[in-house]
mmCIF file of C-alpha atoms and ligand atoms in Angstrom:
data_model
loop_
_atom_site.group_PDB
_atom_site.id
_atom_site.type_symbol
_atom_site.label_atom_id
_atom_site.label_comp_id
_atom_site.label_asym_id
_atom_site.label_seq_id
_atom_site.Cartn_x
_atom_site.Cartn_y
_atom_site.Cartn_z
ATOM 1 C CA UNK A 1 -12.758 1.360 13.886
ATOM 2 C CA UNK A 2 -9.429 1.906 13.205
ATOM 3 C CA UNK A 3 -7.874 5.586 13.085
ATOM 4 C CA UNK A 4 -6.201 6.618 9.756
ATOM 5 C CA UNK A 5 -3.592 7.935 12.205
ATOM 6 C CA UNK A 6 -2.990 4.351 13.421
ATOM 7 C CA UNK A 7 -3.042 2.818 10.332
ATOM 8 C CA UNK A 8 0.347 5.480 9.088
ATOM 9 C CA UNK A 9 1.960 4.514 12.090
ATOM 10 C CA UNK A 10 2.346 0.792 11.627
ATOM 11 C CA UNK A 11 3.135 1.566 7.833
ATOM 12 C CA UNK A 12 6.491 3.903 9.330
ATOM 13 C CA UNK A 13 7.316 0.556 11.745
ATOM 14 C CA UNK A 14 7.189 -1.371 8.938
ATOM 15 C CA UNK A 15 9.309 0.750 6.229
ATOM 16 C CA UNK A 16 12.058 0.257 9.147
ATOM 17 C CA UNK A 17 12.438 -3.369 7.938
ATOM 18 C CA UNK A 18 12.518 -2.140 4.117
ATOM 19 C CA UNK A 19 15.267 -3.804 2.388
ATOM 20 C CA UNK A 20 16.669 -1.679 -0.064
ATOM 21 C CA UNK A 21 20.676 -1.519 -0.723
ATOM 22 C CA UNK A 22 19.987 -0.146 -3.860
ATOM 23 C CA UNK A 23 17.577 2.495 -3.751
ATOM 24 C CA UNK A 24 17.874 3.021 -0.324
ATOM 25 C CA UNK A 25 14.374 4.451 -0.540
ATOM 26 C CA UNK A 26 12.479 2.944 2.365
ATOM 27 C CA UNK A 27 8.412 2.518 2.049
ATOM 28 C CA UNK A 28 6.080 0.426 4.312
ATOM 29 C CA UNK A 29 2.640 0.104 3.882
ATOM 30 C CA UNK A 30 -0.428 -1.518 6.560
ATOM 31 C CA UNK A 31 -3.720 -2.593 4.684
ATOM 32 C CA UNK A 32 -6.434 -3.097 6.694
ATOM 33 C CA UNK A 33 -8.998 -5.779 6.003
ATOM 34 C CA UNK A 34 -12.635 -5.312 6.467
ATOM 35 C CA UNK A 35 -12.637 -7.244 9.709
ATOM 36 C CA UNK A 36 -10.420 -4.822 11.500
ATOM 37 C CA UNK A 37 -7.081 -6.510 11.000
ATOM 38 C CA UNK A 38 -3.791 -4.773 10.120
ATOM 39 C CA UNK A 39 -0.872 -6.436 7.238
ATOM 40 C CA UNK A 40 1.891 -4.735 7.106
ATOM 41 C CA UNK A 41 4.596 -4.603 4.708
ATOM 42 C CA UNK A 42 8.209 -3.074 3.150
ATOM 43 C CA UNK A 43 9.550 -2.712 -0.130
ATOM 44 C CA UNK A 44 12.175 -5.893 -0.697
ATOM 45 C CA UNK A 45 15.045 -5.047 -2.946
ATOM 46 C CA UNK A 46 16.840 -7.497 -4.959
ATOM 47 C CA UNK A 47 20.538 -7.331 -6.814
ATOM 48 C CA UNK A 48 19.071 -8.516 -10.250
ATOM 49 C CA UNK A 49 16.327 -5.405 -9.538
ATOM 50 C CA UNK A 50 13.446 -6.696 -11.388
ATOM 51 C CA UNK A 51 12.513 -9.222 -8.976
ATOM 52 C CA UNK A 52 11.493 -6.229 -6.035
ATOM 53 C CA UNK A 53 8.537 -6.284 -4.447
ATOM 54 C CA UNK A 54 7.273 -3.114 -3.039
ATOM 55 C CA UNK A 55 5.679 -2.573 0.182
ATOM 56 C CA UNK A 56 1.939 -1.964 -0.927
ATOM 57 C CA UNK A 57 2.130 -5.859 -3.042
ATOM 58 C CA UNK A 58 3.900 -7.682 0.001
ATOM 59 C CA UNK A 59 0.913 -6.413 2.784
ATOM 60 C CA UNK A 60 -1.541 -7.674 -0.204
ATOM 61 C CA UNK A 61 0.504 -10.789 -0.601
ATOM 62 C CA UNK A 62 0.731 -11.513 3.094
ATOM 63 C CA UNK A 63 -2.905 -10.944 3.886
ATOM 64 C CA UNK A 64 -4.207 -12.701 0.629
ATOM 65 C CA UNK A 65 -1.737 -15.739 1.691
ATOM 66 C CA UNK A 66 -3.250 -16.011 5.218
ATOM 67 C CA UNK A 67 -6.747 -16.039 3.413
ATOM 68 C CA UNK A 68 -7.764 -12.184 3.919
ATOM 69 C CA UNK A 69 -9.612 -10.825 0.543
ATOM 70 C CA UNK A 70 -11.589 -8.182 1.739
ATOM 71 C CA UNK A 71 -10.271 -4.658 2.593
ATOM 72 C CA UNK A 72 -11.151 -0.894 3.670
ATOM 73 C CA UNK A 73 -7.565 0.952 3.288
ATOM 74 C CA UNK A 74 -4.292 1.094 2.725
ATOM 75 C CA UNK A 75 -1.726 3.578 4.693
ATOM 76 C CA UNK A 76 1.789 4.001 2.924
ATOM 77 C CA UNK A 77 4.719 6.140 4.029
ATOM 78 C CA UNK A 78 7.831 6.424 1.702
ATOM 79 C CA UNK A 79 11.372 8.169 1.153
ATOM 80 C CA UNK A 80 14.703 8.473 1.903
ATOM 81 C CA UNK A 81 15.987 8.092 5.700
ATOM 82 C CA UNK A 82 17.575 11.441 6.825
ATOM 83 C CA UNK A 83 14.733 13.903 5.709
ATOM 84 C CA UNK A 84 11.151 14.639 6.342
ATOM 85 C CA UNK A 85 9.319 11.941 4.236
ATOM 86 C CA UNK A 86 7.239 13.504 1.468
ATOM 87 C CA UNK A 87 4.132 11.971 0.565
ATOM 88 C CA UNK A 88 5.085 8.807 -1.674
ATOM 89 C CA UNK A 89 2.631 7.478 -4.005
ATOM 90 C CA UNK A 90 1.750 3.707 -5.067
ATOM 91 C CA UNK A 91 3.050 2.353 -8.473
ATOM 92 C CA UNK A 92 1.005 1.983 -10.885
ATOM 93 C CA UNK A 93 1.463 -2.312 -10.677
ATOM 94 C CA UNK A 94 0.568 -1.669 -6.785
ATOM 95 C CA UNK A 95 -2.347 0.357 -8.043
ATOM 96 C CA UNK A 96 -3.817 -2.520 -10.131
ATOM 97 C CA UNK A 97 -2.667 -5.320 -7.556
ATOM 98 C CA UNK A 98 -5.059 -3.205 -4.909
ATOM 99 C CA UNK A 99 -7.615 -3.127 -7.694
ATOM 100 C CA UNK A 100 -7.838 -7.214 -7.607
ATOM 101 C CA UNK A 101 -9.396 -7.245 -4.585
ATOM 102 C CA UNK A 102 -10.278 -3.765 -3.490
ATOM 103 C CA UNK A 103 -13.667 -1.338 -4.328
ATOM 104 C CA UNK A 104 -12.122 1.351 -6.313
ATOM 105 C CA UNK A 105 -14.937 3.345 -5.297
ATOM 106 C CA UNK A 106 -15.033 3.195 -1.196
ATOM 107 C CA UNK A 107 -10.798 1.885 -0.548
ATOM 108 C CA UNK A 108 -8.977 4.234 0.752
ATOM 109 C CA UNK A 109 -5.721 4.953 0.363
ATOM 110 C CA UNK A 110 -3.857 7.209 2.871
ATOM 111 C CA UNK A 111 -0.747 8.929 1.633
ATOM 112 C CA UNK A 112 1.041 10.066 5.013
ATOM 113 C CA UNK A 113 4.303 11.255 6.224
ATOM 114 C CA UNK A 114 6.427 11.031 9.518
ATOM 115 C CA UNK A 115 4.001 14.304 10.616
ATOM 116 C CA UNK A 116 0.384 12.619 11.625
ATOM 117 C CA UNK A 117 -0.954 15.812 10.594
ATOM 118 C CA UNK A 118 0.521 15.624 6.892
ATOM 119 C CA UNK A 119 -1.354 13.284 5.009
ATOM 120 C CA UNK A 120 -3.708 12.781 1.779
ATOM 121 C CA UNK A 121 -6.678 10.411 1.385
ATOM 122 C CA UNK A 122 -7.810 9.146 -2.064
ATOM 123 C CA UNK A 123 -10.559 6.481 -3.284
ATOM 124 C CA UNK A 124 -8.545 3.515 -4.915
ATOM 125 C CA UNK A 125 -10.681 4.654 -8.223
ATOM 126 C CA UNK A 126 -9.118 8.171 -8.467
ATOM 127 C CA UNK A 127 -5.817 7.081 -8.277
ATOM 128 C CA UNK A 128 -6.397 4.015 -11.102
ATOM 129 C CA UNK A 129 -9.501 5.799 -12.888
ATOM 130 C CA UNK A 130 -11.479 3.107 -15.771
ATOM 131 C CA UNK A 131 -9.595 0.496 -14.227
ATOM 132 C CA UNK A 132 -9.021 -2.750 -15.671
ATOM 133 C CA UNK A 133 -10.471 -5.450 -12.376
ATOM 134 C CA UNK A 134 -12.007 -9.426 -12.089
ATOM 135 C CA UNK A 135 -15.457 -7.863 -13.364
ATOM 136 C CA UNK A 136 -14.215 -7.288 -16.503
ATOM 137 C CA UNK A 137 -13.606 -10.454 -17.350
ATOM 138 C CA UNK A 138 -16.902 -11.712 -15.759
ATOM 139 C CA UNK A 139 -18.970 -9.463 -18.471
ATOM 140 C CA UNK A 140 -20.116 -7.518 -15.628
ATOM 141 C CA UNK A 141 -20.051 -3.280 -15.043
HETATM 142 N N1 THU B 1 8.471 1.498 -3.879
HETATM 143 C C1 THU B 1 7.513 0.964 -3.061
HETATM 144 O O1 THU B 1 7.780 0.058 -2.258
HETATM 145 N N2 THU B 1 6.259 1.458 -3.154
HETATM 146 C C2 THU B 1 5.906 2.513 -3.918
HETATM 147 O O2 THU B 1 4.759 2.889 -3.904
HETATM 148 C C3 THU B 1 6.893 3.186 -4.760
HETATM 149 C C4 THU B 1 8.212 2.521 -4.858
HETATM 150 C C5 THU B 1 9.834 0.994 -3.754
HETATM 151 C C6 THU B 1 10.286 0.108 -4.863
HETATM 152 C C7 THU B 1 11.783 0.255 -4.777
HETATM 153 O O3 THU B 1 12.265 -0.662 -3.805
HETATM 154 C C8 THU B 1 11.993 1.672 -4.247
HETATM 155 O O4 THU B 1 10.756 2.062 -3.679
HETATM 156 C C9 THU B 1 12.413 2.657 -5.308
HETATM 157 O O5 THU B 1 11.544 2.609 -6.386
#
């Protein structure tokens, strides 16, 4: 069982490797799949700025690439380097990319800051409420 507090502290090592010259706000998320393992991932900038990825979509990507589809929670720490990191919220396109492959009414997903004790847990489904997922078009729900 994996500790929410370990799962926020590979999400801060991994906003280190964020890539952002332009925003230069720094987020890394770690999604852990049902079988106990850990993706992380950063937020990758680009100079033509549409093409970013942020770090929620690139720990799905990786894990969905190397044939994980299952999942339990997602830790994400964001903001700028210099200050205390607020709490930092998905996107909405993160939101529904989680929503492809996670249970909107048991996945976690664990706001936290660079203070362990400063966090906030949601169920996927509160943040992305009558969401739109692969059921839908199965004529199931
Ligand atoms: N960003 C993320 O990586 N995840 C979020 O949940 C919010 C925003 C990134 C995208 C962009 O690189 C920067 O933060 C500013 O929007």
């Amino acid at each position: 069982m994996v500790a929410q507090e370990e799962l926020i502290q590979k999400a801060l090592e991994a906003r280190k490797l964020a890539y952002t010259p332009y925003s230069h706000h720094k987020v890394g998320a770690a999604l852990l799949t049902k079988d106990g393992k850990i993706f992380t991932g950063c937020n990758v900038e680009n100079a033509g700025y549409t093409p970013s990825n942020c770090a929620e979509r690139t720990a799905v990507f990786k894990a969905v690439s190397e044939g994980y589809r299952e999942f339990t929670a997602i830790a994400i720490v964001g903001g700028f380097d210099g200050k205390p990191l607020p709490i930092c919220a998905p996107c909405g396109v993160c939101r529904q990319v989680l929503r492809e492959f996670c249970d909107p009414d048991t996945f976690q997903v664990i706001l936290g800051t660079d203070n362990l004790n400063e966090k906030k847990v949601f169920k996927l489904g509160e943040l992305l409420p009558l969401g739109f997922g692969p059921e839908n078009l199965k004529g199931e729900k």
